[in-house]
mmCIF file of C-alpha atoms in Angstrom:
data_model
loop_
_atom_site.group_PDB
_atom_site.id
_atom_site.type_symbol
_atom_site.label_atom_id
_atom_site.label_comp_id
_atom_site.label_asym_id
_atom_site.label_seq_id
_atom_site.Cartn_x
_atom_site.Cartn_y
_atom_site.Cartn_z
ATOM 1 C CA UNK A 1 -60.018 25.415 2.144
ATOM 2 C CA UNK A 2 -56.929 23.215 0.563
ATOM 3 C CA UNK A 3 -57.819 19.968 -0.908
ATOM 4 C CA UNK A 4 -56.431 18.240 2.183
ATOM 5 C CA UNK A 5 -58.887 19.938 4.419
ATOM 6 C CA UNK A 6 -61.797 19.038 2.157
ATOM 7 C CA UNK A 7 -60.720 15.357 1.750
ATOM 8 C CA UNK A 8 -60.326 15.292 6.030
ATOM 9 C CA UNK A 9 -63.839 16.533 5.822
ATOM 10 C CA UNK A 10 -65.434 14.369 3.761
ATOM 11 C CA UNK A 11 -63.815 11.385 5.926
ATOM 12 C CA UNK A 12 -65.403 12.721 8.858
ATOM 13 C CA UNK A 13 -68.553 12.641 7.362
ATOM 14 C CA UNK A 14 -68.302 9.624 6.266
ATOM 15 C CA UNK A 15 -67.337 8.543 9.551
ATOM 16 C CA UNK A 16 -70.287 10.543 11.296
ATOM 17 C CA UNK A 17 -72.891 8.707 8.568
ATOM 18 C CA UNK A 18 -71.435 5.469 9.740
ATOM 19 C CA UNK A 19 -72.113 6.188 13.270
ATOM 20 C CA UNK A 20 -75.343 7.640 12.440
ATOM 21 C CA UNK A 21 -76.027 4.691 10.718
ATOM 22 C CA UNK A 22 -75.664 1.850 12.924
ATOM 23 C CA UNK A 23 -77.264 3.686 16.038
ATOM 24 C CA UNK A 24 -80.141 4.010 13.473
ATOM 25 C CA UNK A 25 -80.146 -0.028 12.911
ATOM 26 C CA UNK A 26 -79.489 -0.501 16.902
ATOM 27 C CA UNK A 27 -82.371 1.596 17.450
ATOM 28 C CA UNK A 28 -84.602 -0.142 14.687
ATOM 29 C CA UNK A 29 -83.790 -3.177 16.071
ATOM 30 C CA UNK A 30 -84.858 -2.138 19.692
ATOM 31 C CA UNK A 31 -87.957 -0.749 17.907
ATOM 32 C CA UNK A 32 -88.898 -3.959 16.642
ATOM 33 C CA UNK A 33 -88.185 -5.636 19.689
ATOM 34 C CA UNK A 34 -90.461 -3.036 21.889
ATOM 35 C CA UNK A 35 -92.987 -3.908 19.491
ATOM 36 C CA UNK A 36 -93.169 -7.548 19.696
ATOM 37 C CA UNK A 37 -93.383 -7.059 23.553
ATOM 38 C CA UNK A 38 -96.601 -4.595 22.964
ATOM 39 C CA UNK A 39 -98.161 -6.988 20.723
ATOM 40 C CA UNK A 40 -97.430 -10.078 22.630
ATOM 41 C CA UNK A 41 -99.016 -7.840 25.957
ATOM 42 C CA UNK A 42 -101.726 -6.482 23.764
ATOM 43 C CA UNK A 43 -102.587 -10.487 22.916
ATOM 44 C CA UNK A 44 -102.321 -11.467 26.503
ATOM 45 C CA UNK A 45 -104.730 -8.518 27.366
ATOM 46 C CA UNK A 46 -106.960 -9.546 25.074
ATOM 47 C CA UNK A 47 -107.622 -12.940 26.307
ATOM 48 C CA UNK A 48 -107.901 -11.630 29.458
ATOM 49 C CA UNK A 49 -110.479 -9.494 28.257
ATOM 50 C CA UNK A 50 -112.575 -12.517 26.805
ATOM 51 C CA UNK A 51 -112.029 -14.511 29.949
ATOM 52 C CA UNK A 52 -112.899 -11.939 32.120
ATOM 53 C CA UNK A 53 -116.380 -11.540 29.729
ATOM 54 C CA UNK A 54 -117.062 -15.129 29.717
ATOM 55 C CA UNK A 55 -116.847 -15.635 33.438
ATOM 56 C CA UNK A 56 -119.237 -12.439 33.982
ATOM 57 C CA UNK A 57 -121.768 -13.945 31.488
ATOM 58 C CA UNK A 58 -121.422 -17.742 33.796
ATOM 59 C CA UNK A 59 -122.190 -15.616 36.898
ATOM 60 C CA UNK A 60 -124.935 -13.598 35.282
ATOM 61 C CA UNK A 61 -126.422 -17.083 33.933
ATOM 62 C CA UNK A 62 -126.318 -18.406 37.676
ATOM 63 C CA UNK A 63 -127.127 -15.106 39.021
ATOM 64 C CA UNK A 64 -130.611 -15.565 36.813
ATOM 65 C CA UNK A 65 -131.114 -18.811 37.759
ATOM 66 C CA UNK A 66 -130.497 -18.367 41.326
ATOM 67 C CA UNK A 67 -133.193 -15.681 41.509
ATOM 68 C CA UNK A 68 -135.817 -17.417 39.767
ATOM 69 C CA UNK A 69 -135.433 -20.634 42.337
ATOM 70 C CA UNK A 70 -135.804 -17.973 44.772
ATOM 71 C CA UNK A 71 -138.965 -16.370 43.321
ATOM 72 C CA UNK A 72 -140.410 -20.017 43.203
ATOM 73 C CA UNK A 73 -139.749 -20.340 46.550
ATOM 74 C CA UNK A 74 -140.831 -17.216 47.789
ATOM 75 C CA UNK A 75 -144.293 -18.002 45.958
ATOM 76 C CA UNK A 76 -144.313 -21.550 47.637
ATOM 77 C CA UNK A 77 -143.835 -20.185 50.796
ATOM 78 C CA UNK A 78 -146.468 -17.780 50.562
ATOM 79 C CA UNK A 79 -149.012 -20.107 49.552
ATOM 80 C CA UNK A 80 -148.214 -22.794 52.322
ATOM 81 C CA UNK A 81 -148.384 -19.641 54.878
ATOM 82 C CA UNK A 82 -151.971 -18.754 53.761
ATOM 83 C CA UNK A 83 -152.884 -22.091 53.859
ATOM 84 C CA UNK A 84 -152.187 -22.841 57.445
ATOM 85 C CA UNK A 85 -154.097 -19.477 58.276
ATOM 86 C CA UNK A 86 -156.520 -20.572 56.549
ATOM 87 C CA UNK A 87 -156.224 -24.091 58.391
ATOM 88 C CA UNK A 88 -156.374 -22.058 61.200
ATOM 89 C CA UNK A 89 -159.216 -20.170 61.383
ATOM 90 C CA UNK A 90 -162.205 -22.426 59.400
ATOM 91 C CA UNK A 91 -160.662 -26.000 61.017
ATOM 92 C CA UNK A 92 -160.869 -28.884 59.251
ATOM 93 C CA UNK A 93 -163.839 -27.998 56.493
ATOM 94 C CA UNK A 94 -161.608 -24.977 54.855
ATOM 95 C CA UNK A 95 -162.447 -24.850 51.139
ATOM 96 C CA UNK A 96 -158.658 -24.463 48.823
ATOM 97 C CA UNK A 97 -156.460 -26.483 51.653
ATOM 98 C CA UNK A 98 -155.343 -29.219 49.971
ATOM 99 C CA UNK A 99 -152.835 -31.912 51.273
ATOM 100 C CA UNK A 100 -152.733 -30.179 55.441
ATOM 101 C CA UNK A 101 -155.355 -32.223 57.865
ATOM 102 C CA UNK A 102 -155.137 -31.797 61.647
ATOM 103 C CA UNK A 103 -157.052 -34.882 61.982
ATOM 104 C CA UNK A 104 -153.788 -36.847 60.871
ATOM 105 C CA UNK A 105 -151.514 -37.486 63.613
ATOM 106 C CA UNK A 106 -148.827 -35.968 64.564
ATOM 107 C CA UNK A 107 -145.214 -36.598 65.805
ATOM 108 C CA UNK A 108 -145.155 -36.334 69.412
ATOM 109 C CA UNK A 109 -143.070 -33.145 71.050
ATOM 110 C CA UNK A 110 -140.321 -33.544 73.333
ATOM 111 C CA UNK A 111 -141.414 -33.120 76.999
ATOM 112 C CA UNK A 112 -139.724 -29.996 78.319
ATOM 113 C CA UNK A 113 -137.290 -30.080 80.900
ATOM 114 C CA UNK A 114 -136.772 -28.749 84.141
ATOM 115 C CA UNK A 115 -134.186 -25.900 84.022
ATOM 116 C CA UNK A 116 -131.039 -26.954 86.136
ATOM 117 C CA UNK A 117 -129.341 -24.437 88.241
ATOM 118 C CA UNK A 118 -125.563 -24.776 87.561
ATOM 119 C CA UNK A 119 -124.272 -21.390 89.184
ATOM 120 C CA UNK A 120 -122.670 -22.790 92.452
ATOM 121 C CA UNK A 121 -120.998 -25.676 90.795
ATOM 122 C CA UNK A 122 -120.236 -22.823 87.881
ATOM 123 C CA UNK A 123 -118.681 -20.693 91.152
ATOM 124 C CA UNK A 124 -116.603 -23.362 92.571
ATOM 125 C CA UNK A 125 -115.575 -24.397 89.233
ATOM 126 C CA UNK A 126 -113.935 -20.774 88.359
ATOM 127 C CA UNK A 127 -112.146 -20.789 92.139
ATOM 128 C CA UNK A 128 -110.365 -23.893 91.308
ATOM 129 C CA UNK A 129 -109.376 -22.811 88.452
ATOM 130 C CA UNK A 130 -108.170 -19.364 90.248
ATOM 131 C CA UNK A 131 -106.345 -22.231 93.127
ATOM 132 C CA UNK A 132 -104.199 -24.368 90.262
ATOM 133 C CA UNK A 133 -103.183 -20.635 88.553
ATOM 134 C CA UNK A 134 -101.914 -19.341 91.830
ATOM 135 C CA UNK A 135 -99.851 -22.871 92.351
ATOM 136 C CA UNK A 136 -98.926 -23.182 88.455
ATOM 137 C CA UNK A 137 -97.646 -19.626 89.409
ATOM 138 C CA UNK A 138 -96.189 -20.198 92.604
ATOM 139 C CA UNK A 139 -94.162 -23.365 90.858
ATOM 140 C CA UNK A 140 -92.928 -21.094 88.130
ATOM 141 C CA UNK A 141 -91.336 -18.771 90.441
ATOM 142 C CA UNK A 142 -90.168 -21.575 92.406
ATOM 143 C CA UNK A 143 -88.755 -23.135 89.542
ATOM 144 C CA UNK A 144 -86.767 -20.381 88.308
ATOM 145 C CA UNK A 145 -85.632 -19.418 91.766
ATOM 146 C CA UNK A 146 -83.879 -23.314 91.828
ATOM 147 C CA UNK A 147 -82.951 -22.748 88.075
ATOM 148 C CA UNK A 148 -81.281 -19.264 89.427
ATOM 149 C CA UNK A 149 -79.153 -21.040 92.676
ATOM 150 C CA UNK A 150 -77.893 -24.390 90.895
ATOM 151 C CA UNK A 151 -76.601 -22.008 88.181
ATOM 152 C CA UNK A 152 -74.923 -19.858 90.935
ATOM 153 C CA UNK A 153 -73.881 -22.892 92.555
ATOM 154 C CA UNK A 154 -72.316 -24.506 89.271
ATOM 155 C CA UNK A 155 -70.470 -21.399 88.865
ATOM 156 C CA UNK A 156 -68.928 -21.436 92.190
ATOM 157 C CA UNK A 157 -67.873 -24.603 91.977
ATOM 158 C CA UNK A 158 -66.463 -23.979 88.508
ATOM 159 C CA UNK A 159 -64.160 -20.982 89.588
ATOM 160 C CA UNK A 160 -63.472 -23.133 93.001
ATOM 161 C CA UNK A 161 -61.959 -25.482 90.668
ATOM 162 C CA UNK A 162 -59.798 -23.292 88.650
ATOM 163 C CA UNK A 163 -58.833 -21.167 91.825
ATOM 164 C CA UNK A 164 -58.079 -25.062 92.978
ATOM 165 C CA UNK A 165 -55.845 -25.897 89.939
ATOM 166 C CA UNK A 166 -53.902 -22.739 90.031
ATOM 167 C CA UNK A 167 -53.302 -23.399 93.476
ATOM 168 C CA UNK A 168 -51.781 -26.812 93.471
ATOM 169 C CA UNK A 169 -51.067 -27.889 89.830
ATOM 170 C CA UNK A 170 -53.803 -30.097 88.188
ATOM 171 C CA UNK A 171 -54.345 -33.735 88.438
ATOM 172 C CA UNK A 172 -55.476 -36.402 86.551
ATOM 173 C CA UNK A 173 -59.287 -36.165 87.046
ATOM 174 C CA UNK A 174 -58.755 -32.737 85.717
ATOM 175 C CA UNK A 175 -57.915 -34.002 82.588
ATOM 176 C CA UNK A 176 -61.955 -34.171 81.516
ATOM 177 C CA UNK A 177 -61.859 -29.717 81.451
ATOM 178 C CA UNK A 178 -58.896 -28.951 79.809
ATOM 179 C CA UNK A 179 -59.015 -25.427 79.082
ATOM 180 C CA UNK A 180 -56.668 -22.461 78.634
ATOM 181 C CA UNK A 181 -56.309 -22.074 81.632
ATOM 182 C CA UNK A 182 -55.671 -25.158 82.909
ATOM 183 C CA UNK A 183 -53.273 -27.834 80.548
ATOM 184 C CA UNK A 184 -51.225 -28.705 82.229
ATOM 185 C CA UNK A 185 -51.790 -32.517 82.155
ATOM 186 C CA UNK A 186 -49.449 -33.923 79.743
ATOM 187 C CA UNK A 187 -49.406 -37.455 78.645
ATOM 188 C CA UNK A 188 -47.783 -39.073 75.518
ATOM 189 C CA UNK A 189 -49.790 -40.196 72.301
ATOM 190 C CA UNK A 190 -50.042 -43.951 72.235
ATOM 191 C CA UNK A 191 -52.577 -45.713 70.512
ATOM 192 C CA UNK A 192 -52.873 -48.393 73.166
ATOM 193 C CA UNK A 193 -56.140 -47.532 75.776
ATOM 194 C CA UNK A 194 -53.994 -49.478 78.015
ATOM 195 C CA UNK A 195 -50.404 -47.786 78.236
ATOM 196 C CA UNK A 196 -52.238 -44.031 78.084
ATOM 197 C CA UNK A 197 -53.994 -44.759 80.989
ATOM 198 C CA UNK A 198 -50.711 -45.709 82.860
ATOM 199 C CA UNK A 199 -48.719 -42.697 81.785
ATOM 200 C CA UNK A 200 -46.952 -40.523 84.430
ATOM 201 C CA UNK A 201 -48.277 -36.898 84.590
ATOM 202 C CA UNK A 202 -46.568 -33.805 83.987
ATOM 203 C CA UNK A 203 -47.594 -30.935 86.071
ATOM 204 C CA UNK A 204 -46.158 -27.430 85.590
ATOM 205 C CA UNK A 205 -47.160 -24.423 87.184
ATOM 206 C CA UNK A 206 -45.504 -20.564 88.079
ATOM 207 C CA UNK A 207 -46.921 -20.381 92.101
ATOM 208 C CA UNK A 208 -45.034 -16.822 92.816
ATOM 209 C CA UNK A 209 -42.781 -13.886 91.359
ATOM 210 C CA UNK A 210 -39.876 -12.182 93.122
ATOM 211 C CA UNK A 211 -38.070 -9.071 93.079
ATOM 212 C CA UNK A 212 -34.443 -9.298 92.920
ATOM 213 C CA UNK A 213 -31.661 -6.592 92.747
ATOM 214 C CA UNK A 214 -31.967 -2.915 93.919
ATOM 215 C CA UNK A 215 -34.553 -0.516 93.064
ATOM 216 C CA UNK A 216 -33.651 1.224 89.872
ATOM 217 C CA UNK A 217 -32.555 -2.376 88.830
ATOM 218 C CA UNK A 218 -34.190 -4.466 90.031
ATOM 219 C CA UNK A 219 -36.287 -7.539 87.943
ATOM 220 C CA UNK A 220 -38.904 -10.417 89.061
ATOM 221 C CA UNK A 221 -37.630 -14.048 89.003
ATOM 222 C CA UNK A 222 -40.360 -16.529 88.655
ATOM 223 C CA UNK A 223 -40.485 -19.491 90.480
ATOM 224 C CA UNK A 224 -41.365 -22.848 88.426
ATOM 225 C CA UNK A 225 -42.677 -25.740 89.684
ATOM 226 C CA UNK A 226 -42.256 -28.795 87.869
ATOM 227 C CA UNK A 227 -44.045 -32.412 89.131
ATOM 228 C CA UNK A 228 -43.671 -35.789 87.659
ATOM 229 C CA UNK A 229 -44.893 -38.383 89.442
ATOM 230 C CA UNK A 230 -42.877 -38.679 93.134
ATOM 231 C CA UNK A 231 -40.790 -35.925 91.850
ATOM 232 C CA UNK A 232 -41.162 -32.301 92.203
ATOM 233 C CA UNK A 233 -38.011 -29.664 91.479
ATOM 234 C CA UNK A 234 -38.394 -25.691 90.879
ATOM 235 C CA UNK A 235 -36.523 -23.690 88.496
ATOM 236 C CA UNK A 236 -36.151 -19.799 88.600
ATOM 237 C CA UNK A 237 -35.903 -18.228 85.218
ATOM 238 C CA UNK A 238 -36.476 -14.088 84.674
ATOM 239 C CA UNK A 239 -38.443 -13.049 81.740
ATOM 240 C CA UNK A 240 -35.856 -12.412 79.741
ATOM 241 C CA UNK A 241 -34.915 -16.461 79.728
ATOM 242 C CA UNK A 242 -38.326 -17.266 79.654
ATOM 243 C CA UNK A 243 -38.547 -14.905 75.878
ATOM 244 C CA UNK A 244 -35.336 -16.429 75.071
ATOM 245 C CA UNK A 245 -37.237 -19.675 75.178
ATOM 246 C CA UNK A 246 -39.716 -18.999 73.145
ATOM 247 C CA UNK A 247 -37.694 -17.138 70.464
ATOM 248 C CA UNK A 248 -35.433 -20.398 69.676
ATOM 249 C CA UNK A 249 -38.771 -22.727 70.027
ATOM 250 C CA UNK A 250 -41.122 -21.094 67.833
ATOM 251 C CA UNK A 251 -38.789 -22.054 64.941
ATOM 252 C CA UNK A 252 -39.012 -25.799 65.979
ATOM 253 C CA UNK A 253 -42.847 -25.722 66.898
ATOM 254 C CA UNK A 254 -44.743 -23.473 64.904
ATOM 255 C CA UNK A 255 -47.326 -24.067 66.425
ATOM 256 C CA UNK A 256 -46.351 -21.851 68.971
ATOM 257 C CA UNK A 257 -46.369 -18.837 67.594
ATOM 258 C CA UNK A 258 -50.740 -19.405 68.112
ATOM 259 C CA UNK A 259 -49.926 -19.417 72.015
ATOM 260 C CA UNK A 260 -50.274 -16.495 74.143
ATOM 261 C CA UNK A 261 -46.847 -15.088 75.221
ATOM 262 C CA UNK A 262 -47.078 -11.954 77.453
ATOM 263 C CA UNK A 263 -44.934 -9.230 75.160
ATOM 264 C CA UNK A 264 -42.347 -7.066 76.587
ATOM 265 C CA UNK A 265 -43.184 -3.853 78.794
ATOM 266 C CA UNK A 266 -40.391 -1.133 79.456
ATOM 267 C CA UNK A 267 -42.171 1.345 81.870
ATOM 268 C CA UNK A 268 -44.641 -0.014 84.591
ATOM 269 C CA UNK A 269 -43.445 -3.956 84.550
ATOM 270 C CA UNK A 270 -42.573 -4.246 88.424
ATOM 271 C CA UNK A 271 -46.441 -3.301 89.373
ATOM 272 C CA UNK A 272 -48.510 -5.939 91.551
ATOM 273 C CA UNK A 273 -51.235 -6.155 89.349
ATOM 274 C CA UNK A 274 -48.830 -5.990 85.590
ATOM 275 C CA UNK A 275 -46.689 -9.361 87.291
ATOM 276 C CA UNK A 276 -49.429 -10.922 88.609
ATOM 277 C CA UNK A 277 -51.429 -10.758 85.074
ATOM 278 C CA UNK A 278 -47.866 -12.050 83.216
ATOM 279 C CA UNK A 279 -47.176 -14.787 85.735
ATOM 280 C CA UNK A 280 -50.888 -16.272 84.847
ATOM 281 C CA UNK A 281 -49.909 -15.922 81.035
ATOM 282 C CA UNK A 282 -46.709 -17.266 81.663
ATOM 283 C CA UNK A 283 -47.642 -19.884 83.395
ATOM 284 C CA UNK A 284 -50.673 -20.868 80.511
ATOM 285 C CA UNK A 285 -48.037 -20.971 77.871
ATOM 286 C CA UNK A 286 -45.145 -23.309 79.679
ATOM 287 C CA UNK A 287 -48.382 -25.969 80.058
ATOM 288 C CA UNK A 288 -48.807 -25.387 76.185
ATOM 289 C CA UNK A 289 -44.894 -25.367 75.820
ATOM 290 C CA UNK A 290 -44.589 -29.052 77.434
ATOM 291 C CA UNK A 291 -47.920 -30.181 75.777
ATOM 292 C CA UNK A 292 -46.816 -30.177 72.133
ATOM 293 C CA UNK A 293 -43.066 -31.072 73.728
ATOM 294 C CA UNK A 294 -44.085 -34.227 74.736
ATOM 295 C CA UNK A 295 -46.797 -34.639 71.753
ATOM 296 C CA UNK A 296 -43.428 -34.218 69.801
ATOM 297 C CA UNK A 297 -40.836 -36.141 71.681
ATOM 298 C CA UNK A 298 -40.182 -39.351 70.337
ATOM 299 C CA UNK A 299 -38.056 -40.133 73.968
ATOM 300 C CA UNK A 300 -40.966 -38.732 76.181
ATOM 301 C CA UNK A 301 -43.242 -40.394 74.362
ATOM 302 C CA UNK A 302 -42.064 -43.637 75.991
ATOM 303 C CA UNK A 303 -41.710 -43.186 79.633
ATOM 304 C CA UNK A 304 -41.390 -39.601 80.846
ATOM 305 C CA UNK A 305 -39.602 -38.835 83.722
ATOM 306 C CA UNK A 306 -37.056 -35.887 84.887
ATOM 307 C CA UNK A 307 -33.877 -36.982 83.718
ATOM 308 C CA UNK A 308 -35.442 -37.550 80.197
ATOM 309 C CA UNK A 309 -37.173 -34.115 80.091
ATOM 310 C CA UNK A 310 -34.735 -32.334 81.378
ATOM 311 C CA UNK A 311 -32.329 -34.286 78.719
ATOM 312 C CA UNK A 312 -34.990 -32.865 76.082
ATOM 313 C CA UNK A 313 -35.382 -29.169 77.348
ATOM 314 C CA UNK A 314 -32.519 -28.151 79.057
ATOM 315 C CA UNK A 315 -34.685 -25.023 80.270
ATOM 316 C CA UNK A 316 -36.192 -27.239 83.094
ATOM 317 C CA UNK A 317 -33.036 -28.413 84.900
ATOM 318 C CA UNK A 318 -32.280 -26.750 88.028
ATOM 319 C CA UNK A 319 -28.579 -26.449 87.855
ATOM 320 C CA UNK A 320 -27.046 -23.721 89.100
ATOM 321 C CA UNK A 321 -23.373 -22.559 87.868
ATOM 322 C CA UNK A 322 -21.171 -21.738 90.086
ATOM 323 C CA UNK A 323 -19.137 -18.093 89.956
ATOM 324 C CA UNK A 324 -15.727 -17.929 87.392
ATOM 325 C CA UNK A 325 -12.600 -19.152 88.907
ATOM 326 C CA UNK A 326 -14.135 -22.217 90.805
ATOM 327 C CA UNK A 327 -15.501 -25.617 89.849
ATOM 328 C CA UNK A 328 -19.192 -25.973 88.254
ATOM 329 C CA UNK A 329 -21.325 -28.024 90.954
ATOM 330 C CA UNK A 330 -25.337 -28.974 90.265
ATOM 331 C CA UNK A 331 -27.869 -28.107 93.305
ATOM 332 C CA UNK A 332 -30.637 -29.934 93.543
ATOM 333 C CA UNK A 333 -33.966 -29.223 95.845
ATOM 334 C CA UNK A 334 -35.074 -32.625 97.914
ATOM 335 C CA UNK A 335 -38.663 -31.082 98.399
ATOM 336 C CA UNK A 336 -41.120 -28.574 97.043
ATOM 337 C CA UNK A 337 -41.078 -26.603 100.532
ATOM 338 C CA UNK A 338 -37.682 -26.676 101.145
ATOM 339 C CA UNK A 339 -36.866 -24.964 97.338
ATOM 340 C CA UNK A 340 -39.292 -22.362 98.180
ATOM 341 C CA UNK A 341 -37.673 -21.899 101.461
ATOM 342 C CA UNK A 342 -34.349 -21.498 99.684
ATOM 343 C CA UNK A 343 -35.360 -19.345 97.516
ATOM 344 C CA UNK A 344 -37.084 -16.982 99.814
ATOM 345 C CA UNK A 345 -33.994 -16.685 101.887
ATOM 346 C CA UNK A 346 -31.346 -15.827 99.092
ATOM 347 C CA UNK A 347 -32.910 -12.996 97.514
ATOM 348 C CA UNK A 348 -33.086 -10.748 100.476
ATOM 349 C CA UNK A 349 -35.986 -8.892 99.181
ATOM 350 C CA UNK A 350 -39.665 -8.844 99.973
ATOM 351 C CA UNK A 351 -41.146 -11.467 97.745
ATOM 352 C CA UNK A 352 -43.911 -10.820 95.374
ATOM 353 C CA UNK A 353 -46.636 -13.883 95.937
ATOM 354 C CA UNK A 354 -49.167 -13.934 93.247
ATOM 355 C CA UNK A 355 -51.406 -16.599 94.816
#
């Protein structure tokens, strides 16, 4: 081995005695520690021990004493015993009976009693009882069977409701169950009770989907119906316009992007059932749409009216342009019915009525 080799070693060694060294002083240390834990457990056993002795030698002590009352007793009661017997058999001039004389008097004994036949009343007791559990029983079922038709009945008129508000738009007394399914009531956020109360009521609601074009191409319009106060106006938009919508407002309300807008479907999107489910959605999210519209609108937030929302949303109005080449006129619907007459007539295909 070169000096180098020999010098490495030694290091190592060195090293290694190091190591060795403090795990030897970690390990002392837990030694000592281990140790002070025994004795401190060894103490604590120890007075145990003493405890445990000096409560055995109380209860021997009372023990002892407890048997030799007893003994005394046992003795005394003996000696009385014999001494009655005694009593007993040689009357009054018994030799040894000191202290017991039958010539003293003695306390008078209770006069026994006649023994009182309760069995009938006993009987008739136990059937009433059986009567009152049969009616406490009877009640019960009763009870539960009323429980069982007011909750059937609350539930009918609960879906009779919604059925009602998704048939013709919801009105002010609705505004006390707003729920997803039905807010549509809009009004604007004034702090006076007074003005709120006054505040004209915006209704929205999608009532049927239509197919339009041929078969291959053919899409649904949906028909929107849009009240406020005395007037009433529907717009037709397609999905497509409807998605539009929502793309350029989610940027301005943020708050929309928490609503629930039915997504796009390629394959299967003209089926009954598929339209029917996205006009409902549809028509959820335009009552959310106009809610935080109007929440928003500094203008509607004043006096809301047609003019004013349509002036607002655009999306609403229910101009229609005319072709290219000719002049741009505005048609406007006098009536609910007559729109929906209209608009049954100029699509020339079999409409698609979701209510």
């Amino acid at each position: 081995m070169t000096t180098n080799e020999l010098k490495q070693a030694v290091v190592a060694m060195m090293v290694r005695k190091d190591e060795v060294e403090e795990q030897n002083r970690t390990l002392q240390a837990m030694y000592e520690a281990e140790r002070d834990v025994s004795s401190a457990l060894r103490l604590q056993i120890e007075g145990l021990h003493q405890q445990n002795s000096s409560r055995q030698e109380i209860d021997h002590s009372r023990i002892t004493t407890l048997s030799r009352e007893n003994d005394v007793l046992k003795h005394q009661l003996k000696k009385y015993v014999s001494a009655v017997q005694l009593l007993r058999r040689e009357g009054p001039n018994a030799q040894g009976v000191d202290g017991i004389h039958l010539d003293e008097p003695q306390p008078p004994l209770p006069p026994t009693q006649a023994s009182i036949d309760y069995s009938f009343e006993a009987s008739e007791y136990e059937r009433k009882l059986v009567q009152v559990a049969e009616m406490h029983g009877e009640l019960m079922e009763f009870n539960e069977m009323l429980h069982r038709d007011l909750n059937r009945k609350q539930n009918l008129i609960t879906r009779l409701k919604n059925e009602l508000i998704n048939l013709r738009g919801p009105l002010p007394a609705d505004m006390t169950r707003i729920t997803d399914d039905t807010i549509s009531n809009i009004t604007n956020l004034s702090t006076s009770s007074d003005s709120s109360a006054n505040r004209p009521l915006i209704s929205i609601w999608i009532p049927s989907a239509f197919l339009r074009g041929s078969t291959s191409d053919g899409y649904h319009v949906y028909q929107v119906y849009i009240r406020i106060k005395d007037e009433e106006w529907n717009v037709y938009k397609r999905y497509t316009q409807l998605h539009d919508l929502h793309m350029s407002l989610k940027k301005k309300y943020p708050i929309l992007l928490t609503c629930d807008f039915p997504p796009k479907k390629a394959i299967g999107n003209k089926e009954s059932k598929f339209v029917e489910h996205r006009r409902r959605r549809l028509q959820s999210y335009l009552r959310k749409l106009l809610l935080h519209v109007v929440q928003s609108s500094s203008v509607l937030c004043v006096e809301v009216s047609r003019q004013k929302l349509i002036e607002v949303m655009p999306f609403f109005s229910d101009a229609v342009p005319s072709k290219k080449g000719k002049n741009s006129e505005q048609r406007k619907s006098s009536s609910t019915s007559n729109r929906r007459t209209s608009g049954q007539s100029t699509t020339g295909q079999p409409q698609y009525n979701g209510l």
